[in-house]
Tab-separated table of C-alpha atoms in Angstrom:
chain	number	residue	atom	x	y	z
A	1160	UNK	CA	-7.789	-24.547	-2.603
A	1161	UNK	CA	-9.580	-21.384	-0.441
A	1162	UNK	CA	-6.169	-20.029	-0.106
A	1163	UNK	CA	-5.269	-20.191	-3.981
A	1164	UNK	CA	-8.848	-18.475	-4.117
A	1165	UNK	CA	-8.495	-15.716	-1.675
A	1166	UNK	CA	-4.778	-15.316	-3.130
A	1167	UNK	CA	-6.358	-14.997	-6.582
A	1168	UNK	CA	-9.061	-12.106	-5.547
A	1169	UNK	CA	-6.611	-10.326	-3.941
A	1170	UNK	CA	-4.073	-10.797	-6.671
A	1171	UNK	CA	-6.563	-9.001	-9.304
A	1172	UNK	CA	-7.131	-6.024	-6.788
A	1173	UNK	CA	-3.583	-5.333	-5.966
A	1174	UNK	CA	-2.705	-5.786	-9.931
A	1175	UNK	CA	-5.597	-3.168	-10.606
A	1176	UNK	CA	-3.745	-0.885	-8.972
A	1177	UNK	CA	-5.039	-0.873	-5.397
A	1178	UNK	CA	-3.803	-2.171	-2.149
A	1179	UNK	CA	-4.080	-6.136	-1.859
A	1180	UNK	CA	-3.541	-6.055	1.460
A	1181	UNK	CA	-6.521	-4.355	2.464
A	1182	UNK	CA	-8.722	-7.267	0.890
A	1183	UNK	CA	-6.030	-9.886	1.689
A	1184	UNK	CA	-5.774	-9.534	5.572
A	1185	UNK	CA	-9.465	-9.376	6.630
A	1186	UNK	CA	-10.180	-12.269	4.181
A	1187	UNK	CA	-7.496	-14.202	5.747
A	1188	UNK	CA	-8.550	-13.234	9.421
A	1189	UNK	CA	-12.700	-13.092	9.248
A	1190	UNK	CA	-13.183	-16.045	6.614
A	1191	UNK	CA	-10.082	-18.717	7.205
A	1192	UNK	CA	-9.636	-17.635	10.666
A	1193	UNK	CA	-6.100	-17.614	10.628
A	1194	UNK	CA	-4.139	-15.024	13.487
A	1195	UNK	CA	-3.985	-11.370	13.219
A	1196	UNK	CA	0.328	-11.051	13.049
A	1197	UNK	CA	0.032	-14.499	10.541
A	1198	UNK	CA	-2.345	-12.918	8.558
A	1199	UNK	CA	-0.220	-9.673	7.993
A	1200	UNK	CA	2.987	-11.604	7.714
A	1201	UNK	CA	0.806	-13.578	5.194
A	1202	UNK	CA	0.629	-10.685	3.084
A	1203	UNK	CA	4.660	-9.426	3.302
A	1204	UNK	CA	5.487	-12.611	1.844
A	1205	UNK	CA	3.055	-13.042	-1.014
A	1206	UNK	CA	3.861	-9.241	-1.764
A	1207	UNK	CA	7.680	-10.470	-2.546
A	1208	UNK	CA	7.721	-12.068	-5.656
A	1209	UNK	CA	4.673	-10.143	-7.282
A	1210	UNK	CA	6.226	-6.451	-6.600
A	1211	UNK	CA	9.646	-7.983	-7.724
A	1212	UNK	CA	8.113	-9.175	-11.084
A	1213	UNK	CA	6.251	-5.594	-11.088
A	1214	UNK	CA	9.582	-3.781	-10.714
A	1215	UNK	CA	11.425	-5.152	-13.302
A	1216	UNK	CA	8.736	-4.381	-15.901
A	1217	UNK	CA	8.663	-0.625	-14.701
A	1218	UNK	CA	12.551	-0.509	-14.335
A	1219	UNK	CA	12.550	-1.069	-18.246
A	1220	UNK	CA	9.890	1.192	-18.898
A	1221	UNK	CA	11.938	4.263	-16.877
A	1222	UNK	CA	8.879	4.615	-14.836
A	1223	UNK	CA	10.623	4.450	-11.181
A	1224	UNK	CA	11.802	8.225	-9.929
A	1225	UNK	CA	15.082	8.060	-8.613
A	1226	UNK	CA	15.234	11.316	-7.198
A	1227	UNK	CA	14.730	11.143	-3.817
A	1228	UNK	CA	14.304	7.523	-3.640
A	1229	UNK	CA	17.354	6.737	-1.437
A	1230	UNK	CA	16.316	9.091	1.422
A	1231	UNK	CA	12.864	6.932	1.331
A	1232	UNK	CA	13.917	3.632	1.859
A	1233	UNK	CA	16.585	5.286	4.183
A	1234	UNK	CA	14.554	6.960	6.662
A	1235	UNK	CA	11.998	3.991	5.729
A	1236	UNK	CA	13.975	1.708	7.354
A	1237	UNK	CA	14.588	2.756	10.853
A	1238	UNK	CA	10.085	3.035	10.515
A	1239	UNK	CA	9.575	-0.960	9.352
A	1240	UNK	CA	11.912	-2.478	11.794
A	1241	UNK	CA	9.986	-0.447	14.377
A	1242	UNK	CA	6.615	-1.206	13.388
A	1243	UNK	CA	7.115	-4.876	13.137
A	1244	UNK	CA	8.804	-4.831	16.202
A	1245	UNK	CA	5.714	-3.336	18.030
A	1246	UNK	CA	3.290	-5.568	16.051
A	1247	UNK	CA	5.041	-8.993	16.812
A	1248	UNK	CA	5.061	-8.010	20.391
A	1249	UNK	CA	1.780	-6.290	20.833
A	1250	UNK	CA	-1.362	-8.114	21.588
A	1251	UNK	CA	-3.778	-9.557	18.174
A	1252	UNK	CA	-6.607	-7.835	19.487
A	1253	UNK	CA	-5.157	-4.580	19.567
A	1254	UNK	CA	-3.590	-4.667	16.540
A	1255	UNK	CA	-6.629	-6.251	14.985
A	1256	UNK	CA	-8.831	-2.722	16.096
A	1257	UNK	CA	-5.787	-0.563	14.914
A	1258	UNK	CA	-6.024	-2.546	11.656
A	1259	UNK	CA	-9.385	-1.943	11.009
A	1260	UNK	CA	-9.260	1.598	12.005
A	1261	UNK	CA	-6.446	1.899	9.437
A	1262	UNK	CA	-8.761	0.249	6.797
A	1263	UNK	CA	-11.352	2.792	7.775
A	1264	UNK	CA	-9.578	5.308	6.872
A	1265	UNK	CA	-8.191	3.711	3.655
A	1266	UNK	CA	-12.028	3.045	2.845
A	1267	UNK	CA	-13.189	6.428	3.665
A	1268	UNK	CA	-10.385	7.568	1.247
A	1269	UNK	CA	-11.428	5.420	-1.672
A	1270	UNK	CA	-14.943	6.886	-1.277
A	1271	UNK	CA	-14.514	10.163	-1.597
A	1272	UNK	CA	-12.489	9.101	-4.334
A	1273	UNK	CA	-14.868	7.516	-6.295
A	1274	UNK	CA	-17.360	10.432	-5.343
A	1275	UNK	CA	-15.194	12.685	-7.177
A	1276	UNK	CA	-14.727	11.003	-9.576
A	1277	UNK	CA	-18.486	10.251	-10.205
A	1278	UNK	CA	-18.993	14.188	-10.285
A	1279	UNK	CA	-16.166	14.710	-12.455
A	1280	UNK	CA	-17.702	13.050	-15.315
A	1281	UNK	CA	-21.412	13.883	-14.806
A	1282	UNK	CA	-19.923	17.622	-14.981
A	1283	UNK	CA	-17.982	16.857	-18.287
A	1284	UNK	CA	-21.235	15.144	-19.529
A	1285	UNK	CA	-23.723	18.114	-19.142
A	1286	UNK	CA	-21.170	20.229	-20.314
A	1287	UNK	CA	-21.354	17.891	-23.592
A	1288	UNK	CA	-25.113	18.408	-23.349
B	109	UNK	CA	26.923	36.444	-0.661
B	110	UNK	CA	28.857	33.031	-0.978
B	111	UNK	CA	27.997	31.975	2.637
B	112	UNK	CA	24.484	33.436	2.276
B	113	UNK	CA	24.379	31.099	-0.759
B	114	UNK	CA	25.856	28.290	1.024
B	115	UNK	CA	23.116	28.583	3.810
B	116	UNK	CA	20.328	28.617	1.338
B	117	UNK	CA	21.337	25.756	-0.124
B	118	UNK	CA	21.350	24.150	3.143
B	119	UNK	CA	18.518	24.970	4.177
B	120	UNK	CA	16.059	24.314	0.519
B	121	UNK	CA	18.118	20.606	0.697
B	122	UNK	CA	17.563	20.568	4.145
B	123	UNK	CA	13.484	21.134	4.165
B	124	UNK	CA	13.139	18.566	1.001
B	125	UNK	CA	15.231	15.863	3.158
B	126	UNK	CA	12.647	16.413	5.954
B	127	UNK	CA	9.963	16.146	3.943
B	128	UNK	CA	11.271	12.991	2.061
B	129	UNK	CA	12.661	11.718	5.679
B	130	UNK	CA	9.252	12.299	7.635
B	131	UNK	CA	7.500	10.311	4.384
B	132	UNK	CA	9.498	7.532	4.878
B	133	UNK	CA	9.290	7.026	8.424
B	134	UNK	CA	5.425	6.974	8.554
B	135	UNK	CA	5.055	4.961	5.342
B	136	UNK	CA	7.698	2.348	7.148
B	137	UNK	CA	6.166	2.524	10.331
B	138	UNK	CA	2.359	1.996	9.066
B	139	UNK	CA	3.611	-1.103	6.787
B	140	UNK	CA	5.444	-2.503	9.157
B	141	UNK	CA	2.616	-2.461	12.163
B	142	UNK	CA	0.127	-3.461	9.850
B	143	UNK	CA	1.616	-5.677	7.027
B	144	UNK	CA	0.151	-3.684	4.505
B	145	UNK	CA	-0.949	-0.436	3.391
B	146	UNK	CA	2.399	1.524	3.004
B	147	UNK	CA	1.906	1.381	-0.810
B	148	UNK	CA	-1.797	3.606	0.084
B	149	UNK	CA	-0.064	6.233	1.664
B	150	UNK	CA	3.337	6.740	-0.072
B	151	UNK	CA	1.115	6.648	-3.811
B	152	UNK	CA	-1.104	10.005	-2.660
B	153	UNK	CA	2.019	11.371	-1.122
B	154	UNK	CA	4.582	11.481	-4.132
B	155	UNK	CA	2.071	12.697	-6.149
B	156	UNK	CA	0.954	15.472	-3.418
B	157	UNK	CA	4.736	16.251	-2.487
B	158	UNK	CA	6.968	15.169	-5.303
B	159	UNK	CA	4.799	15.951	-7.805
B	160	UNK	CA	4.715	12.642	-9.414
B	161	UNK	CA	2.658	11.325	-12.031
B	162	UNK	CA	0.276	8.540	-11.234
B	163	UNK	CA	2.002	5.795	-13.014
B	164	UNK	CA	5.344	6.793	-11.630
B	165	UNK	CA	4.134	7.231	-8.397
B	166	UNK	CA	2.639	3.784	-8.476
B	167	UNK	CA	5.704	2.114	-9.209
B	168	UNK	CA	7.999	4.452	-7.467
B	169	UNK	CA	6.166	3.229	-4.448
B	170	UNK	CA	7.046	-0.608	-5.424
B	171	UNK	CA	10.373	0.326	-5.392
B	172	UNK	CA	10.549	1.471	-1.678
B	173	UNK	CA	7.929	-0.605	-0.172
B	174	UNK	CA	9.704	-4.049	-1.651
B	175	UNK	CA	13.026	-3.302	0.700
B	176	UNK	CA	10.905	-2.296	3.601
B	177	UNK	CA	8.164	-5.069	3.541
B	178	UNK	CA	11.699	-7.343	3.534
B	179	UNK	CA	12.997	-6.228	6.426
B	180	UNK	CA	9.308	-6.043	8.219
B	181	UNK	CA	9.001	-9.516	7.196
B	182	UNK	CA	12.239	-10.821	8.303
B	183	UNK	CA	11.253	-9.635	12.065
B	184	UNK	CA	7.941	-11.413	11.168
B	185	UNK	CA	9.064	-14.447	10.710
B	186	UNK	CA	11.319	-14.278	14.226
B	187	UNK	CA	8.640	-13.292	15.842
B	188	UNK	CA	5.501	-15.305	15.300
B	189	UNK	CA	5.141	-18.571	13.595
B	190	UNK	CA	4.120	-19.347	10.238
B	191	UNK	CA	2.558	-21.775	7.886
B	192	UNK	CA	4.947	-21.876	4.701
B	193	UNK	CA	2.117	-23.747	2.838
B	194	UNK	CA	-0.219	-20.923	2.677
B	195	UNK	CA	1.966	-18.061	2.188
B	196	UNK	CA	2.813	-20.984	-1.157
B	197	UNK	CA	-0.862	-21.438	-1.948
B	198	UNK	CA	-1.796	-17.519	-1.411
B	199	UNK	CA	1.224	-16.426	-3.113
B	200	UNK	CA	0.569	-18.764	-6.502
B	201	UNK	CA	-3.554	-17.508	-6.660
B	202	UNK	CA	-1.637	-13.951	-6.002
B	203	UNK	CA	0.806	-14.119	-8.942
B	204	UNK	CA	-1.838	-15.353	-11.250
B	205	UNK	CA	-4.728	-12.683	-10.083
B	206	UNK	CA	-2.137	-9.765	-10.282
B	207	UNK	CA	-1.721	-10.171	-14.305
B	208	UNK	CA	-5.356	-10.500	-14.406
B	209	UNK	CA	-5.831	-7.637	-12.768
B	210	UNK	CA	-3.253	-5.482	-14.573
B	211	UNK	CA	-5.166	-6.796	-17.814
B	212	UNK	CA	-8.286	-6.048	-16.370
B	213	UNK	CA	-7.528	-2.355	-14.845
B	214	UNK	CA	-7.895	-0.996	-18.906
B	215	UNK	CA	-11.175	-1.863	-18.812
B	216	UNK	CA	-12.649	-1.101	-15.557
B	217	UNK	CA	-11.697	1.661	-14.157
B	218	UNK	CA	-14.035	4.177	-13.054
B	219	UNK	CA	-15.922	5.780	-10.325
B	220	UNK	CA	-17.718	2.536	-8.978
B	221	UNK	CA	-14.827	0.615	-8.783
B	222	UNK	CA	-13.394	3.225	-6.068
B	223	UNK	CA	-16.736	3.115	-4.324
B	224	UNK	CA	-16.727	-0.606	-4.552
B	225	UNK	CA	-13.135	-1.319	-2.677
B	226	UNK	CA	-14.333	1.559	-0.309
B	227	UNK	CA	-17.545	-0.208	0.288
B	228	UNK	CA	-15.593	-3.902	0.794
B	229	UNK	CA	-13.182	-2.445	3.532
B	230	UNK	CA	-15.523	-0.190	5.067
B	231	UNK	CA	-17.888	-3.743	5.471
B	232	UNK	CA	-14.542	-5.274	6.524
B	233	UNK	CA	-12.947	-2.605	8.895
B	234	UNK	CA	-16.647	-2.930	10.875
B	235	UNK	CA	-16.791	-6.809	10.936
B	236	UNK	CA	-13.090	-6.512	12.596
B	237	UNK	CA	-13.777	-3.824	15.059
B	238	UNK	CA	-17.083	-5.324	16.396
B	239	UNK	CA	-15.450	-8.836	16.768
């Protein structure tokens, strides 16, 4: 039942737009105590089917570019067989620090974010003053 | 003039390729070491590089990260072992939260929801590092 839970909460961030993941993974590690590689592989699979359904619905909307979209997964390719590669073989506390580092950032980023955004609309509000 | 052409042709093709190549490797390389968080970089970076708008960008970036997180998941699953019963259970609350979400985006978004999610992993990215 937790998992349907912490599935569900991540499910409504990722479908607002930002990255599941980031919620998914340290729920999964800190609260359920599952593995650091489990965890991420975790989130890979439940990713599948919900980007698939995602795609189709933007496919018939024309919102995918498809300009430059072959080089991406291209040269994306030789990147995700190398990065699981090092994070199946690398040790879970390492890549549990590098994971939160990475969420650091990603938190940092949605921050200033959110700053801006704050200022944006005080600005257009005393302008409407 | 014709070769001069040729070459500048090369070359403009040449710099986008590297641009577009050097994109892909990172986003691959970050979602594959950390099972997530591709989709964060590539969505700021088509609309920085490629000029993209935000809803194309968004699902642009579903387009590439689906094949990638495939084959990152594949190695996965040769690699370390896994319970099939919660990627089920986790995948079914998933499926169900993502078209609430997508219902609920309309009416929420703003300012505090950034600082919110930034305030979440911040608390989380701590809690992991000091463990």
């Amino acid at each position: 039942m937790i998992y349907i839970l912490v599935g569900l909460a991540s499910g409504i961030i990722s479908g607002m737009g930002i990255g599941g993941g980031a919620i998914l993974i340290p729920a999964l590690t800190i609260f359920l105590d599952i593995g650091q590689q489990k965890a991420q592989n975790i989130n890979l699979l439940y990713f599948l089917p919900t980007a698939l359904f995602a795609i189709f619905v933007h496919k018939k909307n024309g919102n995918i570019e498809k300009k430059g979209l072959p080089s991406l997964i291209l040269w994306g390719i030789p990147g995700a067989i190398t990065g699981a590669l090092i994070a199946v073989k690398i040790d879970a506390n390492y890549l549990r620090k590098g994971f939160a580092v990475f969420l650091l950032m990603m938190a940092a980023y949605e921050l200033t974010k959110g700053y801006k955004k704050w200022k944006e609309k005080k600005t257009t509000k005393e302008q409407m003053q | 003039m014709f070769v001069h052409k040729i070459i500048l042709f090369v070359q403009n093709s040449h710099m986008k390729n590297l641009k577009l190549a050097s994109i892909g490797l990172v986003v691959g390389l970050a979602n594959g070491l950390f099972g997530a968080g591709g989709g964060s970089l590539l969505v700021p970076a088509l609309q920085k590089f490629m000029k993209l708008e935000t809803k194309k960008s968004h699902a642009t970036t579903l387009a590439v990260i689906l094949p990638l997180s495939v084959i990152s998941a594949g190695i996965y699953i040769w690699g370390v072992d896994l319970e099939w019963k919660i990627v089920l259970l986790v995948s079914a609350g998933g499926i169900c939260g993502g078209v609430i979400g997508a219902k609920l985006l309309n009416k929420l978004a703003g300012w505090w929801l950034n600082i919110l999610f930034g305030a979440f992993l911040a608390a989380g990215a701590i809690r992991m590092l000091f463990s």
